[in-house]
CSV table of C-alpha atoms in Angstrom, one decimal:
chain,number,residue,atom,x,y,z
L,1,MET,CA,83.3,97.4,120.3
L,2,SER,CA,85.3,98.0,117.3
L,3,ASP,CA,86.3,95.4,114.7
L,4,PHE,CA,88.8,97.3,112.7
L,5,ARG,CA,90.3,95.1,109.9
L,6,LYS,CA,93.6,96.0,108.3
L,7,VAL,CA,93.4,95.7,104.6
L,8,THR,CA,96.6,97.6,103.9
L,9,ASP,CA,98.7,100.0,106.0
L,10,GLY,CA,96.6,102.9,104.5
L,11,PHE,CA,93.0,101.3,104.7
L,12,TYR,CA,91.0,99.5,107.4
L,13,ALA,CA,87.5,98.3,107.0
L,14,SER,CA,84.9,97.8,109.8
L,15,PRO,CA,81.4,96.9,110.6
L,16,GLN,CA,79.3,99.8,112.0
L,17,ILE,CA,81.1,102.0,114.4
L,18,GLN,CA,79.9,104.0,117.4
L,19,PRO,CA,81.0,107.4,118.3
L,20,ASP,CA,83.2,106.1,121.1
L,21,ASP,CA,85.0,103.8,118.6
L,22,VAL,CA,86.7,107.0,117.3
L,23,ALA,CA,89.1,106.8,120.1
L,24,THR,CA,90.3,103.5,118.9
L,25,ALA,CA,90.6,104.8,115.4
L,26,LYS,CA,92.7,107.7,116.7
L,27,ALA,CA,94.9,105.3,118.6
L,28,LEU,CA,95.6,103.4,115.3
L,29,GLY,CA,96.5,106.6,113.6
L,30,ILE,CA,93.4,106.8,111.4
L,31,THR,CA,93.1,110.3,109.8
L,32,LEU,CA,89.9,109.9,107.9
L,33,ILE,CA,86.8,108.0,108.6
L,34,VAL,CA,84.6,107.1,105.5
L,35,ASN,CA,81.0,106.3,106.3
L,36,ASN,CA,79.6,104.0,103.6
L,37,ARG,CA,76.0,103.6,105.2
L,38,PRO,CA,73.1,105.4,104.1
L,39,GLU,CA,71.4,107.2,107.0
L,40,GLY,CA,68.5,105.2,108.6
L,41,GLU,CA,69.5,102.0,106.9
L,42,GLU,CA,68.6,100.0,110.0
L,43,PRO,CA,66.8,100.8,113.3
L,44,GLY,CA,69.2,101.7,116.0
L,45,GLN,CA,72.0,102.6,113.6
L,46,PRO,CA,74.2,105.5,115.1
L,47,ASP,CA,73.6,108.9,113.4
L,48,GLY,CA,76.4,109.9,111.0
L,49,ALA,CA,76.5,113.3,112.5
L,50,ALA,CA,77.3,111.9,115.9
L,51,ILE,CA,80.2,109.9,114.5
L,52,GLU,CA,81.4,113.0,112.5
L,53,ALA,CA,81.2,115.1,115.7
L,54,ALA,CA,83.5,112.5,117.5
L,55,ALA,CA,85.8,112.4,114.7
L,56,ALA,CA,86.1,116.1,114.6
L,57,GLU,CA,86.7,116.3,118.3
L,58,ALA,CA,89.5,113.7,117.9
L,59,GLY,CA,91.1,115.6,115.0
L,60,ILE,CA,90.1,113.0,112.4
L,61,GLY,CA,88.5,113.9,109.1
L,62,TYR,CA,85.0,112.4,108.1
L,63,LEU,CA,83.5,111.8,104.8
L,64,ALA,CA,80.2,110.2,104.0
L,65,ILE,CA,80.0,108.2,100.8
L,66,PRO,CA,76.7,106.2,101.3
L,67,ILE,CA,76.5,103.0,99.4
L,68,THR,CA,73.1,101.4,99.2
L,69,PRO,CA,72.9,97.6,99.2
L,70,GLY,CA,72.0,98.0,95.5
L,71,GLY,CA,75.4,98.9,94.3
L,72,PHE,CA,78.3,101.1,93.4
L,73,GLY,CA,78.6,103.7,90.8
L,74,PRO,CA,81.4,105.6,89.2
L,75,ALA,CA,80.7,108.7,91.5
L,76,GLU,CA,81.3,106.6,94.7
L,77,VAL,CA,84.5,105.1,93.4
L,78,GLU,CA,85.9,108.5,92.3
L,79,ALA,CA,84.9,110.0,95.7
L,80,LEU,CA,86.9,107.4,97.5
L,81,GLN,CA,89.9,107.6,95.1
L,82,ALA,CA,89.9,111.4,95.6
L,83,ALA,CA,89.8,110.9,99.4
L,84,ILE,CA,92.7,108.4,99.3
L,85,ASP,CA,94.8,110.8,97.1
L,86,ALA,CA,94.1,113.7,99.4
L,87,ASN,CA,94.7,111.9,102.7
L,88,ASP,CA,98.1,111.6,104.4
L,89,GLY,CA,97.3,108.7,106.7
L,90,PRO,CA,95.3,105.6,107.3
L,91,ILE,CA,91.6,105.7,106.3
L,92,LEU,CA,88.8,103.7,108.2
L,93,GLY,CA,85.8,102.8,105.9
L,94,PHE,CA,82.8,101.3,107.7
L,95,CYS,CA,79.4,100.1,106.8
L,96,ARG,CA,77.0,97.5,108.4
L,97,SER,CA,79.5,94.6,107.9
L,98,GLY,CA,82.6,96.2,106.4
L,99,THR,CA,82.0,94.5,103.1
L,100,ARG,CA,80.6,97.5,101.2
L,101,SER,CA,83.6,99.5,102.4
L,102,THR,CA,86.1,96.8,101.2
L,103,PHE,CA,84.2,96.5,97.9
L,104,LEU,CA,84.5,100.3,97.3
L,105,TRP,CA,88.1,100.3,98.4
L,106,SER,CA,88.7,97.3,95.9
L,107,LEU,CA,87.1,99.3,93.0
L,108,ALA,CA,89.0,102.5,93.8
L,109,GLN,CA,92.2,100.5,93.8
L,110,ALA,CA,91.3,98.9,90.6
L,111,ALA,CA,90.5,102.2,88.9
L,112,ALA,CA,94.0,103.3,90.1
L,113,GLY,CA,95.6,100.5,88.4
L,114,ARG,CA,96.4,98.1,91.2
L,115,ASP,CA,96.7,94.5,90.2
L,116,PRO,CA,93.4,92.7,90.6
L,117,SER,CA,94.9,89.6,92.2
L,118,GLU,CA,96.7,91.8,94.7
L,119,ILE,CA,93.5,93.6,95.6
L,120,ALA,CA,91.6,90.3,96.1
L,121,ALA,CA,94.5,88.9,98.4
L,122,LEU,CA,94.6,92.1,100.5
L,123,ALA,CA,90.9,92.0,101.0
L,124,MET,CA,90.7,88.2,101.8
L,125,GLY,CA,93.5,88.8,104.3
L,126,ALA,CA,91.2,91.2,106.1
L,127,GLY,CA,88.4,88.7,106.0
L,128,TYR,CA,86.5,90.1,102.9
L,129,ASP,CA,85.9,88.2,99.6
L,130,VAL,CA,85.8,90.5,96.7
L,131,THR,CA,85.2,87.7,94.2
L,132,PRO,CA,81.7,88.9,93.2
L,133,LEU,CA,83.3,92.1,91.9
L,134,GLY,CA,86.1,90.2,90.0
L,135,PRO,CA,84.9,91.1,86.4
L,136,THR,CA,84.3,94.8,87.4
L,137,ILE,CA,87.7,94.9,89.2
L,138,GLU,CA,89.5,93.4,86.1
L,139,ALA,CA,87.8,95.9,83.8
L,140,LEU,CA,88.7,99.0,85.9
L,141,ALA,CA,92.2,97.7,86.3
L,142,ALA,CA,92.5,97.2,82.5
L,143,ARG,CA,91.1,100.7,81.8
L,144,ALA,CA,93.6,102.2,84.1
L,145,ARG,CA,96.6,100.3,82.5
L,146,GLY,CA,95.4,101.8,79.1
């Protein structure tokens, strides 16, 4: 059963999805699914290829940007930024709980210059607390503003 949480009109975060959750994503107008889980992170985790196949069948794009529990790097932030910039519709990011997906979205938004307090409020509105990333979000936003 899906637990898609709307962060913004353009981004949803979710705990682990199953291939049959892609139909719900399609009904919401999702145009890209971003998988933030490494393959085999947990026993019984659905294979990313199965979700990718279901997405392709539904006409939804699929992108894997695996985030290990150890952290995020510039490459992952840039990959999500590029996906957001290239996509013409809502994106669904998922991981084990939705937190890593929301963290990555927050970092990408900060790197694009969005106000850190707005980022935090939007994430909290979807049930995700990005406070642990506060200093990084502030630094990325400051760098984007020049």
